[in-house]
Tab-separated table of C-alpha atoms in Angstrom:
chain	number	residue	atom	x	y	z
A	25	MET	CA	-25.772	30.844	-74.577
A	26	LYS	CA	-22.191	32.424	-73.688
A	27	LYS	CA	-21.613	31.918	-69.904
A	28	ILE	CA	-19.335	34.708	-68.361
A	29	ARG	CA	-17.499	33.469	-65.421
A	30	LYS	CA	-14.710	35.909	-64.988
A	31	LEU	CA	-14.798	39.470	-65.980
A	32	LEU	CA	-11.909	41.971	-66.476
A	33	VAL	CA	-12.880	45.792	-66.282
A	34	ALA	CA	-10.804	47.820	-68.645
A	35	ASN	CA	-11.065	51.170	-66.811
A	36	ARG	CA	-10.384	52.895	-63.606
A	37	GLY	CA	-12.185	55.036	-60.863
A	38	GLU	CA	-15.739	55.199	-60.085
A	39	ILE	CA	-16.879	53.373	-63.313
A	40	ALA	CA	-14.574	50.453	-62.690
A	41	LEU	CA	-15.760	50.266	-59.138
A	42	ARG	CA	-19.504	50.527	-60.172
A	43	VAL	CA	-19.056	47.563	-62.864
A	44	LEU	CA	-17.084	45.398	-60.223
A	45	ARG	CA	-20.009	45.796	-57.802
A	46	SER	CA	-22.560	44.650	-60.161
A	47	ALA	CA	-20.435	41.671	-61.287
A	48	HIS	CA	-19.725	40.761	-57.761
A	49	GLU	CA	-23.568	40.564	-57.115
A	50	MET	CA	-23.862	38.350	-60.085
A	51	GLY	CA	-21.379	35.964	-58.714
A	52	LEU	CA	-18.684	36.731	-61.359
A	53	GLU	CA	-14.966	36.575	-60.674
A	54	THR	CA	-13.426	40.035	-61.271
A	55	VAL	CA	-10.182	41.297	-62.690
A	56	ALA	CA	-9.066	44.938	-62.198
A	57	ILE	CA	-6.238	46.741	-64.310
A	58	PHE	CA	-4.444	49.594	-62.930
A	59	SER	CA	-1.697	52.046	-64.067
A	60	GLU	CA	1.307	52.859	-61.624
A	61	ALA	CA	-0.606	56.039	-60.589
A	62	ASP	CA	-3.587	54.058	-59.556
A	63	ARG	CA	-1.740	51.409	-57.590
A	64	ASN	CA	-3.793	52.315	-54.355
A	65	ALA	CA	-7.014	52.987	-55.977
A	66	LEU	CA	-10.216	51.592	-54.633
A	67	HIS	CA	-11.089	49.574	-57.653
A	68	VAL	CA	-7.821	47.841	-57.430
A	69	ARG	CA	-8.542	46.737	-53.782
A	70	TYR	CA	-12.129	45.734	-54.604
A	71	ALA	CA	-11.547	43.295	-57.386
A	72	ASP	CA	-10.442	39.551	-56.880
A	73	GLU	CA	-7.473	40.101	-58.744
A	74	ALA	CA	-5.666	43.245	-60.095
A	75	VAL	CA	-2.747	43.573	-62.354
A	76	CYS	CA	-0.753	46.603	-63.269
A	77	VAL	CA	-0.644	47.362	-67.033
A	78	GLY	CA	1.883	50.229	-67.303
A	79	GLY	CA	2.846	53.706	-66.554
A	80	PRO	CA	0.723	56.674	-65.371
A	81	GLN	CA	-0.079	57.902	-68.596
A	82	SER	CA	-3.173	56.386	-70.396
A	83	SER	CA	-1.243	55.559	-73.521
A	84	GLU	CA	1.004	53.495	-71.333
A	85	SER	CA	-1.736	51.575	-69.497
A	86	TYR	CA	-5.551	51.993	-69.947
A	87	LEU	CA	-5.071	52.366	-73.789
A	88	ARG	CA	-2.847	49.387	-74.194
A	89	GLY	CA	-5.276	46.910	-75.745
A	90	ASP	CA	-2.672	44.357	-76.366
A	91	VAL	CA	-1.309	44.284	-73.070
A	92	ILE	CA	-4.920	44.033	-71.664
A	93	LEU	CA	-5.673	41.175	-73.833
A	94	ASP	CA	-2.473	39.392	-72.554
A	95	VAL	CA	-3.650	39.733	-68.988
A	96	CYS	CA	-6.967	38.025	-69.858
A	97	ARG	CA	-5.141	35.257	-71.452
A	98	ARG	CA	-2.739	34.697	-68.498
A	99	LEU	CA	-5.866	34.808	-65.992
A	100	GLY	CA	-8.249	33.046	-67.888
A	101	VAL	CA	-10.850	35.918	-68.333
A	102	ASP	CA	-13.949	35.189	-70.271
A	103	ALA	CA	-15.194	38.792	-70.866
A	104	ILE	CA	-14.227	42.692	-70.984
A	105	HIS	CA	-16.291	45.404	-69.718
A	106	PRO	CA	-14.637	48.703	-71.050
A	107	GLY	CA	-16.660	51.305	-68.851
A	108	TYR	CA	-16.850	54.573	-70.795
A	109	GLY	CA	-13.945	56.551	-72.140
A	110	PHE	CA	-10.522	54.866	-72.898
A	111	LEU	CA	-11.224	51.948	-75.167
A	112	SER	CA	-15.112	51.802	-74.803
A	113	GLU	CA	-15.832	53.086	-78.350
A	114	ASN	CA	-12.742	51.798	-79.954
A	115	ALA	CA	-14.050	49.488	-82.722
A	116	GLY	CA	-10.469	47.940	-83.353
A	117	PHE	CA	-10.296	46.913	-79.759
A	118	ALA	CA	-13.560	45.539	-79.648
A	119	ARG	CA	-12.618	43.432	-82.642
A	120	MET	CA	-9.408	42.235	-81.221
A	121	VAL	CA	-11.464	41.047	-78.264
A	122	LYS	CA	-13.688	38.940	-80.326
A	123	GLU	CA	-10.924	37.710	-82.406
A	124	ALA	CA	-9.421	36.618	-79.089
A	125	GLY	CA	-12.286	34.363	-78.475
A	126	LEU	CA	-13.665	36.682	-75.673
A	127	ILE	CA	-16.685	38.505	-75.078
A	128	PHE	CA	-16.832	42.270	-75.430
A	129	VAL	CA	-19.540	43.671	-73.005
A	130	GLY	CA	-20.866	46.186	-75.549
A	131	PRO	CA	-22.075	46.536	-79.093
A	132	SER	CA	-20.524	45.068	-82.151
A	133	PRO	CA	-17.342	46.749	-83.714
A	134	GLU	CA	-19.548	47.276	-86.843
A	135	ALA	CA	-22.261	49.384	-84.961
A	136	MET	CA	-19.376	51.269	-83.148
A	137	GLU	CA	-17.758	52.032	-86.538
A	138	LEU	CA	-21.091	53.216	-88.084
A	139	MET	CA	-22.129	55.399	-85.110
A	140	GLY	CA	-18.779	56.615	-84.491
A	141	SER	CA	-18.805	58.667	-87.560
A	142	LYS	CA	-21.413	61.329	-87.403
A	143	LEU	CA	-22.013	61.481	-91.147
A	144	ALA	CA	-22.176	57.729	-91.496
A	145	ALA	CA	-24.639	57.719	-88.522
A	146	LYS	CA	-26.862	60.331	-90.258
A	147	ALA	CA	-26.758	58.320	-93.480
A	148	ALA	CA	-27.630	55.207	-91.643
A	149	VAL	CA	-30.846	56.756	-89.787
A	150	ALA	CA	-31.934	58.483	-93.026
A	151	ASN	CA	-34.348	55.548	-94.040
A	152	TYR	CA	-36.138	55.800	-90.920
A	153	ASN	CA	-37.559	59.310	-91.142
A	154	ILE	CA	-35.296	60.484	-88.064
A	155	PRO	CA	-35.391	64.399	-87.912
A	156	LEU	CA	-32.000	65.685	-88.713
A	157	VAL	CA	-30.484	69.161	-88.230
A	158	PRO	CA	-30.247	70.985	-91.824
A	159	GLY	CA	-26.734	70.747	-93.229
A	160	THR	CA	-24.268	68.748	-95.279
A	161	GLU	CA	-24.621	64.877	-95.734
A	162	GLU	CA	-20.934	64.237	-96.403
A	163	ALA	CA	-17.636	65.599	-95.204
A	164	ILE	CA	-16.423	68.934	-96.488
A	165	THR	CA	-12.910	69.773	-97.468
A	166	ASP	CA	-13.073	72.444	-100.127
A	167	VAL	CA	-13.400	75.671	-98.187
A	168	ALA	CA	-14.941	77.610	-101.067
A	169	ALA	CA	-17.621	74.964	-101.466
A	170	ALA	CA	-18.198	74.695	-97.786
A	171	LYS	CA	-18.621	78.397	-97.675
A	172	ARG	CA	-21.274	78.381	-100.288
A	173	ILE	CA	-23.125	75.556	-98.488
A	174	ALA	CA	-23.037	77.545	-95.351
A	175	GLY	CA	-24.563	80.550	-97.105
A	176	GLU	CA	-27.429	78.215	-98.403
A	177	VAL	CA	-27.952	76.538	-94.811
A	178	GLY	CA	-27.963	80.178	-93.438
A	179	PHE	CA	-25.856	81.528	-90.762
A	180	PRO	CA	-25.228	80.963	-87.701
A	181	ILE	CA	-23.696	77.460	-88.670
A	182	LEU	CA	-21.777	74.807	-86.867
A	183	ILE	CA	-18.734	73.288	-88.276
A	184	LYS	CA	-18.225	69.901	-86.460
A	185	ALA	CA	-15.566	67.190	-86.531
A	186	SER	CA	-17.055	63.920	-87.996
A	187	ALA	CA	-15.270	61.780	-85.599
A	188	GLY	CA	-15.619	64.472	-82.887
A	189	GLY	CA	-16.770	64.526	-79.336
A	190	GLY	CA	-16.479	66.612	-76.091
A	191	GLY	CA	-16.790	69.754	-77.848
A	192	LYS	CA	-13.465	69.224	-79.846
A	193	GLY	CA	-13.377	69.998	-83.467
A	194	MET	CA	-16.534	72.295	-83.141
A	195	ARG	CA	-16.692	76.013	-84.115
A	196	ILE	CA	-19.762	78.151	-84.296
A	197	VAL	CA	-19.697	80.632	-87.340
A	198	ASN	CA	-21.917	83.791	-87.073
A	199	ARG	CA	-20.988	85.475	-90.302
A	200	GLN	CA	-19.644	84.472	-93.670
A	201	GLU	CA	-16.429	86.593	-93.260
A	202	GLU	CA	-15.412	84.246	-90.328
A	203	PHE	CA	-15.825	80.920	-92.180
A	204	GLU	CA	-12.569	80.284	-93.619
A	205	GLU	CA	-10.470	80.884	-90.478
A	206	GLN	CA	-13.002	78.896	-88.305
A	207	MET	CA	-12.949	75.952	-90.575
A	208	GLN	CA	-9.256	75.719	-90.578
A	209	LEU	CA	-9.444	75.958	-86.900
A	210	ALA	CA	-11.867	73.124	-86.845
A	211	VAL	CA	-9.977	70.812	-89.175
A	212	SER	CA	-6.789	71.352	-87.424
A	213	GLU	CA	-8.287	70.661	-83.856
A	214	ALA	CA	-9.874	67.550	-85.276
A	215	VAL	CA	-6.719	66.224	-86.882
A	216	SER	CA	-4.858	66.882	-83.499
A	217	ALA	CA	-7.675	65.256	-81.348
A	218	PHE	CA	-8.958	62.283	-83.482
A	219	GLY	CA	-6.476	61.896	-86.392
A	220	ASP	CA	-9.227	62.617	-88.824
A	221	GLY	CA	-9.822	65.989	-90.290
A	222	SER	CA	-13.243	65.382	-91.789
A	223	VAL	CA	-15.686	68.026	-90.865
A	224	PHE	CA	-19.293	68.754	-91.616
A	225	ILE	CA	-21.828	71.798	-91.494
A	226	GLU	CA	-24.945	72.084	-89.641
A	227	LYS	CA	-27.584	74.717	-88.958
A	228	TYR	CA	-26.585	76.237	-85.506
A	229	ILE	CA	-29.563	75.855	-82.980
A	230	GLY	CA	-28.860	78.720	-80.898
A	231	SER	CA	-30.924	77.769	-77.612
A	232	PRO	CA	-31.160	74.118	-77.690
A	233	ARG	CA	-31.713	71.463	-74.765
A	234	HIS	CA	-29.702	68.640	-74.852
A	235	ILE	CA	-32.023	65.560	-74.598
A	236	GLU	CA	-30.754	62.060	-74.729
A	237	ILE	CA	-32.486	58.568	-74.867
A	238	GLN	CA	-31.286	55.455	-73.191
A	239	VAL	CA	-31.731	52.266	-75.239
A	240	LEU	CA	-31.161	48.654	-74.588
A	241	GLY	CA	-30.869	45.913	-77.304
A	242	ASP	CA	-30.368	42.312	-77.309
A	243	GLU	CA	-29.039	39.812	-79.911
A	244	HIS	CA	-32.692	38.397	-80.581
A	245	GLY	CA	-33.942	41.671	-82.235
A	246	ASN	CA	-35.390	43.310	-79.098
A	247	ILE	CA	-34.826	47.027	-78.469
A	248	VAL	CA	-36.493	48.983	-75.957
A	249	HIS	CA	-35.722	52.781	-74.619
A	250	LEU	CA	-35.569	53.542	-71.012
A	251	PHE	CA	-36.735	57.243	-71.324
A	252	GLU	CA	-34.942	60.316	-71.330
A	253	ARG	CA	-32.197	62.400	-69.509
A	254	GLU	CA	-31.894	66.073	-69.631
A	255	CYS	CA	-28.104	67.053	-70.017
A	256	SER	CA	-28.397	70.991	-70.855
A	257	ILE	CA	-26.323	72.170	-67.849
A	258	GLN	CA	-22.853	71.973	-69.399
A	259	ARG	CA	-19.411	73.719	-69.582
A	260	ARG	CA	-17.245	73.587	-72.643
A	261	HIS	CA	-19.808	71.362	-74.241
A	262	GLN	CA	-19.524	68.857	-71.456
A	263	LYS	CA	-22.194	67.881	-68.978
A	264	VAL	CA	-22.103	69.047	-65.313
A	265	ILE	CA	-25.775	68.224	-64.193
A	266	GLU	CA	-28.203	65.755	-65.666
A	267	GLU	CA	-31.690	64.653	-64.572
A	268	ALA	CA	-34.259	62.097	-65.596
A	269	PRO	CA	-37.047	62.589	-66.752
A	270	SER	CA	-36.782	66.190	-68.471
A	271	SER	CA	-39.078	68.782	-67.100
A	272	VAL	CA	-40.074	69.907	-70.602
A	273	LEU	CA	-41.073	66.648	-72.355
A	274	THR	CA	-44.797	66.000	-72.813
A	275	PRO	CA	-45.845	62.294	-72.883
A	276	GLU	CA	-46.452	62.726	-76.597
A	277	LEU	CA	-42.814	64.064	-77.178
A	278	ARG	CA	-41.580	61.533	-75.059
A	279	GLU	CA	-42.914	58.639	-77.070
A	280	ALA	CA	-41.986	60.299	-80.253
A	281	MET	CA	-38.302	60.705	-79.187
A	282	GLY	CA	-38.228	57.121	-77.831
A	283	ARG	CA	-39.604	55.673	-81.000
A	284	CYS	CA	-36.880	57.592	-83.063
A	285	ALA	CA	-34.153	56.373	-80.523
A	286	VAL	CA	-35.180	52.692	-81.103
A	287	ASP	CA	-35.303	53.220	-84.713
A	288	VAL	CA	-31.575	54.595	-84.565
A	289	ALA	CA	-30.473	51.634	-82.634
A	290	ARG	CA	-32.237	49.353	-85.113
A	291	ALA	CA	-30.438	51.073	-88.080
A	292	CYS	CA	-27.021	49.756	-86.780
A	293	ASN	CA	-28.327	46.335	-85.443
A	294	TYR	CA	-27.471	47.573	-81.819
A	295	THR	CA	-26.910	45.435	-78.884
A	296	GLY	CA	-26.272	46.292	-75.336
A	297	ALA	CA	-26.759	49.642	-73.693
A	298	GLY	CA	-26.331	52.820	-75.740
A	299	THR	CA	-27.628	56.448	-75.685
A	300	VAL	CA	-29.037	58.490	-78.624
A	301	GLU	CA	-28.656	62.127	-78.268
A	302	PHE	CA	-30.979	64.803	-79.602
A	303	LEU	CA	-31.285	68.673	-79.609
A	304	LEU	CA	-34.688	70.003	-78.783
A	305	ASP	CA	-35.125	73.704	-79.851
A	306	GLU	CA	-37.297	76.493	-78.326
A	307	ASN	CA	-40.428	75.210	-80.299
A	308	LYS	CA	-39.871	71.735	-79.115
A	309	ASN	CA	-38.726	70.324	-82.474
A	310	PHE	CA	-36.048	67.601	-82.043
A	311	TYR	CA	-33.182	66.661	-84.140
A	312	PHE	CA	-30.830	63.438	-84.123
A	313	LEU	CA	-27.455	64.407	-82.974
A	314	GLU	CA	-25.337	61.393	-82.433
A	315	MET	CA	-25.242	57.964	-80.684
A	316	ASN	CA	-22.997	57.097	-77.864
A	317	THR	CA	-22.152	53.298	-78.286
A	318	ARG	CA	-21.316	52.723	-74.406
A	319	LEU	CA	-22.582	53.258	-70.994
A	320	GLN	CA	-22.907	56.902	-70.246
A	321	VAL	CA	-21.437	58.693	-67.246
A	322	GLU	CA	-25.011	59.778	-66.345
A	323	HIS	CA	-26.633	56.296	-66.532
A	324	PRO	CA	-27.448	56.277	-62.787
A	325	VAL	CA	-30.190	58.725	-63.133
A	326	THR	CA	-31.959	56.350	-65.534
A	327	GLU	CA	-31.251	53.540	-63.159
A	328	GLN	CA	-32.960	55.413	-60.327
A	329	ILE	CA	-36.199	56.042	-62.194
A	330	THR	CA	-36.571	52.702	-63.943
A	331	GLY	CA	-35.208	50.344	-60.896
A	332	LEU	CA	-32.839	48.642	-63.370
A	333	ASP	CA	-29.226	48.077	-62.983
A	334	LEU	CA	-27.665	48.781	-66.541
A	335	VAL	CA	-24.468	46.991	-65.975
A	336	LYS	CA	-26.451	43.621	-65.101
A	337	GLU	CA	-28.308	44.199	-68.188
A	338	GLN	CA	-25.222	44.954	-70.261
A	339	ILE	CA	-23.750	41.517	-68.940
A	340	LYS	CA	-26.840	39.369	-69.499
A	341	VAL	CA	-26.969	40.733	-73.208
A	342	ALA	CA	-23.510	39.929	-73.775
A	343	GLN	CA	-24.064	36.237	-72.593
A	344	GLY	CA	-26.746	36.126	-75.106
A	345	GLU	CA	-29.760	36.489	-72.954
A	346	PRO	CA	-32.878	38.107	-74.240
A	347	LEU	CA	-34.136	41.079	-72.489
A	348	SER	CA	-36.487	40.107	-69.848
A	349	PHE	CA	-39.009	42.978	-70.184
A	350	ALA	CA	-40.710	44.730	-73.110
A	351	GLN	CA	-41.404	48.486	-73.627
A	352	GLU	CA	-44.880	48.404	-72.162
A	353	ASP	CA	-43.346	47.012	-68.871
A	354	LEU	CA	-41.294	50.112	-68.407
A	355	ALA	CA	-42.550	53.101	-66.429
A	356	ILE	CA	-41.048	56.240	-64.804
A	357	ASN	CA	-40.901	56.239	-61.277
A	358	GLY	CA	-39.974	59.586	-59.531
A	359	HIS	CA	-37.209	61.934	-60.359
A	360	ALA	CA	-33.459	61.877	-60.270
A	361	LEU	CA	-30.642	64.380	-60.466
A	362	GLU	CA	-26.878	63.865	-61.028
A	363	LEU	CA	-24.065	66.234	-60.254
A	364	ARG	CA	-20.778	65.453	-61.647
A	365	VAL	CA	-18.315	66.409	-58.752
A	366	TYR	CA	-15.139	67.557	-60.630
A	367	ALA	CA	-11.845	68.697	-59.266
A	368	GLU	CA	-12.293	72.081	-60.812
A	369	ASP	CA	-12.379	75.491	-59.893
A	370	PRO	CA	-15.686	77.241	-61.072
A	371	GLN	CA	-14.442	80.610	-60.070
A	372	ASN	CA	-11.411	80.185	-62.407
A	373	ASN	CA	-13.123	79.080	-65.585
A	374	PHE	CA	-13.692	75.360	-64.478
A	375	LEU	CA	-9.894	74.939	-64.707
A	376	PRO	CA	-8.824	71.543	-63.164
A	377	ASP	CA	-7.480	71.621	-59.620
A	378	ILE	CA	-5.187	68.954	-58.330
A	379	GLY	CA	-4.168	68.155	-54.693
A	380	THR	CA	-4.806	65.906	-51.740
A	381	LEU	CA	-8.232	65.200	-50.533
A	382	THR	CA	-7.508	66.414	-47.028
A	383	THR	CA	-11.119	66.013	-45.993
A	384	TYR	CA	-13.369	63.649	-47.808
A	385	VAL	CA	-16.941	62.724	-46.173
A	386	ARG	CA	-19.695	61.509	-48.349
A	387	PRO	CA	-23.230	62.662	-47.839
A	388	GLN	CA	-25.713	60.021	-46.793
A	389	GLY	CA	-29.379	59.511	-46.046
A	390	PRO	CA	-32.687	58.911	-48.064
A	391	GLY	CA	-32.422	59.299	-51.791
A	392	VAL	CA	-28.713	59.916	-51.939
A	393	ARG	CA	-26.212	57.827	-53.924
A	394	VAL	CA	-22.396	58.551	-54.431
A	395	ASP	CA	-20.559	56.744	-57.280
A	396	ASP	CA	-16.823	57.459	-56.604
A	397	GLY	CA	-13.397	56.052	-56.556
A	398	PHE	CA	-11.631	58.073	-53.988
A	399	GLU	CA	-11.427	58.276	-50.061
A	400	GLN	CA	-9.741	60.639	-47.692
A	401	GLY	CA	-6.052	61.282	-47.972
A	402	MET	CA	-5.963	60.409	-51.733
A	403	ASP	CA	-4.330	62.355	-54.251
A	404	ILE	CA	-6.114	63.624	-57.467
A	405	PRO	CA	-4.022	62.316	-60.153
A	406	ILE	CA	-3.144	64.890	-63.057
A	407	TYR	CA	-3.099	62.205	-65.780
A	408	TYR	CA	-6.939	61.426	-66.207
A	409	ASP	CA	-10.265	63.214	-66.172
A	410	PRO	CA	-10.801	65.354	-63.037
A	411	MET	CA	-14.126	63.778	-61.935
A	412	ILE	CA	-14.096	62.624	-58.303
A	413	ALA	CA	-17.548	61.440	-57.950
A	414	LYS	CA	-21.078	61.340	-59.392
A	415	LEU	CA	-23.650	62.573	-56.784
A	416	VAL	CA	-27.138	61.199	-57.358
A	417	THR	CA	-30.437	62.074	-55.612
A	418	PHE	CA	-33.789	60.429	-56.060
A	419	GLY	CA	-37.113	61.708	-55.023
A	420	LYS	CA	-40.758	61.164	-55.659
A	421	ASP	CA	-40.830	64.410	-57.725
A	422	ARG	CA	-38.441	66.893	-59.249
A	423	THR	CA	-38.912	69.174	-56.030
A	424	GLU	CA	-37.844	66.615	-53.668
A	425	ALA	CA	-34.948	65.506	-55.797
A	426	ILE	CA	-33.623	69.036	-55.924
A	427	GLU	CA	-34.105	69.355	-52.179
A	428	ARG	CA	-32.242	66.257	-51.488
A	429	MET	CA	-29.372	67.391	-53.724
A	430	LEU	CA	-28.983	70.636	-51.948
A	431	ARG	CA	-28.820	68.736	-48.719
A	432	ALA	CA	-26.379	66.244	-49.999
A	433	ILE	CA	-24.264	69.004	-51.362
A	434	ASP	CA	-24.265	70.693	-47.946
A	435	GLU	CA	-23.126	67.366	-46.257
A	436	TYR	CA	-20.449	66.521	-48.676
A	437	GLN	CA	-17.238	67.629	-47.217
A	438	ILE	CA	-14.120	67.986	-49.412
A	439	THR	CA	-11.273	70.149	-48.664
A	440	GLY	CA	-7.706	70.237	-50.187
A	441	ILE	CA	-9.069	71.158	-53.655
A	442	GLU	CA	-11.673	73.138	-55.302
A	443	THR	CA	-14.632	71.390	-56.726
A	444	THR	CA	-17.921	71.871	-58.723
A	445	LEU	CA	-20.303	71.383	-55.490
A	446	PRO	CA	-20.696	75.296	-55.073
A	447	PHE	CA	-21.650	75.537	-58.713
A	448	GLY	CA	-24.135	72.546	-58.278
A	449	ARG	CA	-25.846	74.470	-55.374
A	450	TYR	CA	-25.878	77.619	-57.525
A	451	VAL	CA	-27.586	76.052	-60.506
A	452	LEU	CA	-30.099	74.022	-58.339
A	453	GLN	CA	-31.246	77.385	-56.684
A	454	HIS	CA	-31.394	79.426	-59.680
A	455	PRO	CA	-34.911	80.433	-60.974
A	456	ALA	CA	-34.332	79.232	-64.529
A	457	PHE	CA	-33.356	75.737	-63.302
A	458	VAL	CA	-36.216	75.534	-60.714
A	459	SER	CA	-38.705	76.741	-63.492
A	460	GLY	CA	-37.308	74.327	-65.919
A	461	ASN	CA	-36.770	77.296	-68.165
A	462	PHE	CA	-33.014	76.850	-69.368
A	463	ASP	CA	-30.959	75.447	-72.197
A	464	THR	CA	-27.221	74.617	-72.957
A	465	ASN	CA	-26.424	78.109	-72.605
A	466	PHE	CA	-27.052	78.337	-68.822
A	467	ILE	CA	-23.683	79.216	-67.806
A	468	ARG	CA	-23.326	81.786	-70.639
A	469	ASP	CA	-26.748	83.375	-69.691
A	470	HIS	CA	-26.918	83.093	-65.987
A	471	PHE	CA	-23.464	82.466	-64.172
A	472	THR	CA	-20.462	84.350	-63.514
A	473	PRO	CA	-17.459	83.505	-61.056
A	474	ALA	CA	-18.641	86.299	-58.947
A	475	ASP	CA	-21.749	84.504	-58.281
A	476	LEU	CA	-19.855	82.149	-55.947
A	477	ALA	CA	-17.917	84.662	-54.201
A	478	PRO	CA	-18.768	85.203	-50.342
A	479	ALA	CA	-21.538	87.997	-49.892
A	480	PRO	CA	-20.131	91.129	-48.677
A	481	LEU	CA	-20.529	91.975	-44.936
A	482	ASP	CA	-22.801	95.025	-44.047
A	483	GLU	CA	-21.328	97.959	-42.579
A	484	ALA	CA	-22.253	97.121	-38.994
A	485	THR	CA	-20.906	93.778	-39.276
A	486	SER	CA	-17.659	94.777	-40.972
A	487	LYS	CA	-17.121	97.335	-37.974
A	488	LEU	CA	-17.639	94.635	-35.480
A	489	VAL	CA	-15.354	92.275	-37.221
A	490	ALA	CA	-12.704	95.207	-37.225
A	491	VAL	CA	-13.020	95.717	-33.643
A	492	LEU	CA	-13.011	92.210	-32.540
A	493	GLY	CA	-9.796	91.714	-34.748
A	494	ALA	CA	-8.168	94.603	-33.238
A	495	MET	CA	-8.977	93.361	-29.592
A	496	LEU	CA	-7.733	89.865	-30.513
A	497	LEU	CA	-4.271	91.447	-31.966
A	498	GLU	CA	-3.950	93.428	-28.808
A	499	THR	CA	-4.710	90.575	-26.577
A	500	LYS	CA	-2.031	88.231	-28.361
A	501	LYS	CA	0.209	91.095	-29.005
A	502	LEU	CA	0.497	90.269	-32.632
A	503	PRO	CA	2.030	92.561	-35.107
A	504	VAL	CA	-0.296	94.151	-37.380
A	505	ALA	CA	0.280	93.294	-41.216
A	506	SER	CA	1.548	96.335	-43.105
A	507	ALA	CA	-0.494	97.845	-45.887
A	508	THR	CA	1.989	96.517	-48.434
A	509	THR	CA	1.447	92.956	-47.238
A	510	GLU	CA	-2.334	93.175	-47.211
A	511	SER	CA	-2.284	94.727	-50.826
A	512	VAL	CA	-0.556	91.480	-52.371
A	513	ALA	CA	-3.013	89.409	-54.088
A	514	PRO	CA	-2.997	85.715	-53.169
A	515	GLU	CA	-1.357	83.295	-55.887
A	516	SER	CA	-4.005	81.265	-57.712
A	517	LYS	CA	-4.261	77.849	-56.045
A	518	TRP	CA	-4.666	76.338	-59.681
A	519	ARG	CA	-1.602	77.873	-60.743
A	520	ARG	CA	0.429	76.906	-57.675
A	521	ASN	CA	-0.695	73.319	-57.986
A	522	ARG	CA	0.134	73.113	-61.772
A	523	LEU	CA	3.573	74.407	-61.154
A	524	GLY	CA	4.009	71.653	-58.449
A	525	THR	CA	4.742	74.262	-55.621
A	526	ARG	CA	1.899	73.564	-53.389
């Protein structure tokens, strides 16, 4: 058995702090890395040791695998936990870690490479009768041939980058006449984002739900699933609200999807924590989408309903320990929700907002968990993902979890920047969400920026406000603003911040 004594977390922010806390509970020595922009970050202060690995840009710091490995050698580190993002799914880095004689807390480089390619992943699971969305089985480069295949599959179709993620290199094509232009755009974006222009074609499922299954495997051939997460509330193909369990899965469907997820993991000899993603159509047919070979952002909702600490399980597996439980030992307990609190303006197309956390007060109380990496007075850096925190609530059932989330949103005090908290409140009170009758098109079908605008005052209240305002101006003998001044629209806060003139 490989005993880990000193763990380096190759990440930043809330996930670095979350991993460090579990490592601390396990009695491990910890090392944090940080960029020049994160010198005063909470994860830096929490770790036993912390080392600056470069400039503020990710390419100068958190993506410098060579520098990170040098830190490990100098400080006597045994293992590296990559968190998510950055180098977490970089098979080349995982291989470098192993070749350096260190433990990578994650799957093998071979499993990463296999599941990192959507086409290779589809081929790998073909022997297990995993339901797949109709489409091509290999990369397409010839536009004419691709157009012919798209016609056979039937429009609308989806062009997807094989090495893609986060909605990049993805195009929906509704008509044959649009195909050539959209394919060229998808290839170009895939090359720019991933350095790989390989694309493939799938039948486009118009109103899907995004359901993912958490899996956990050890080095002894044991693989279990930890039930599902519903991730259908998305913007730009990226998740904003997640919950566990899903409100639409029957016990039979849950068992079938869980069994398929385990088979996907078995197809690549998976070890550690991973997530198998599926699309569920309106007829409750499910299709394998992809596998994420790392810890997911939304893992806390799974922890809440299972009582497991997934980071501790990852570390135990990395040490060579067998899983201490079997599938029949696992059960769903209660319901959990997660709202990703982004520094984004929902009234301005969810554009990032930067600035200082003038006020930052976390919600508390029964059933509330906040995973974050900020405190009052800190700046939101422009170099990284704009997520401030993950707000998680847990209840005995879905209703209680929603009630607690609404209470927590109201308690969460953040000023200085715009956030997704108002959007979260809107979603959780919307009849479609409350009833469970929603899909990945929720924002398209149910949300406009005007929905978050303050309600207009009724006529009587407006007159009262006008009278009181006039009285206040008279009392203080303040000049009344001219009509010209009143008609000038306020400058966009996001634009002002981006121009550096706040």
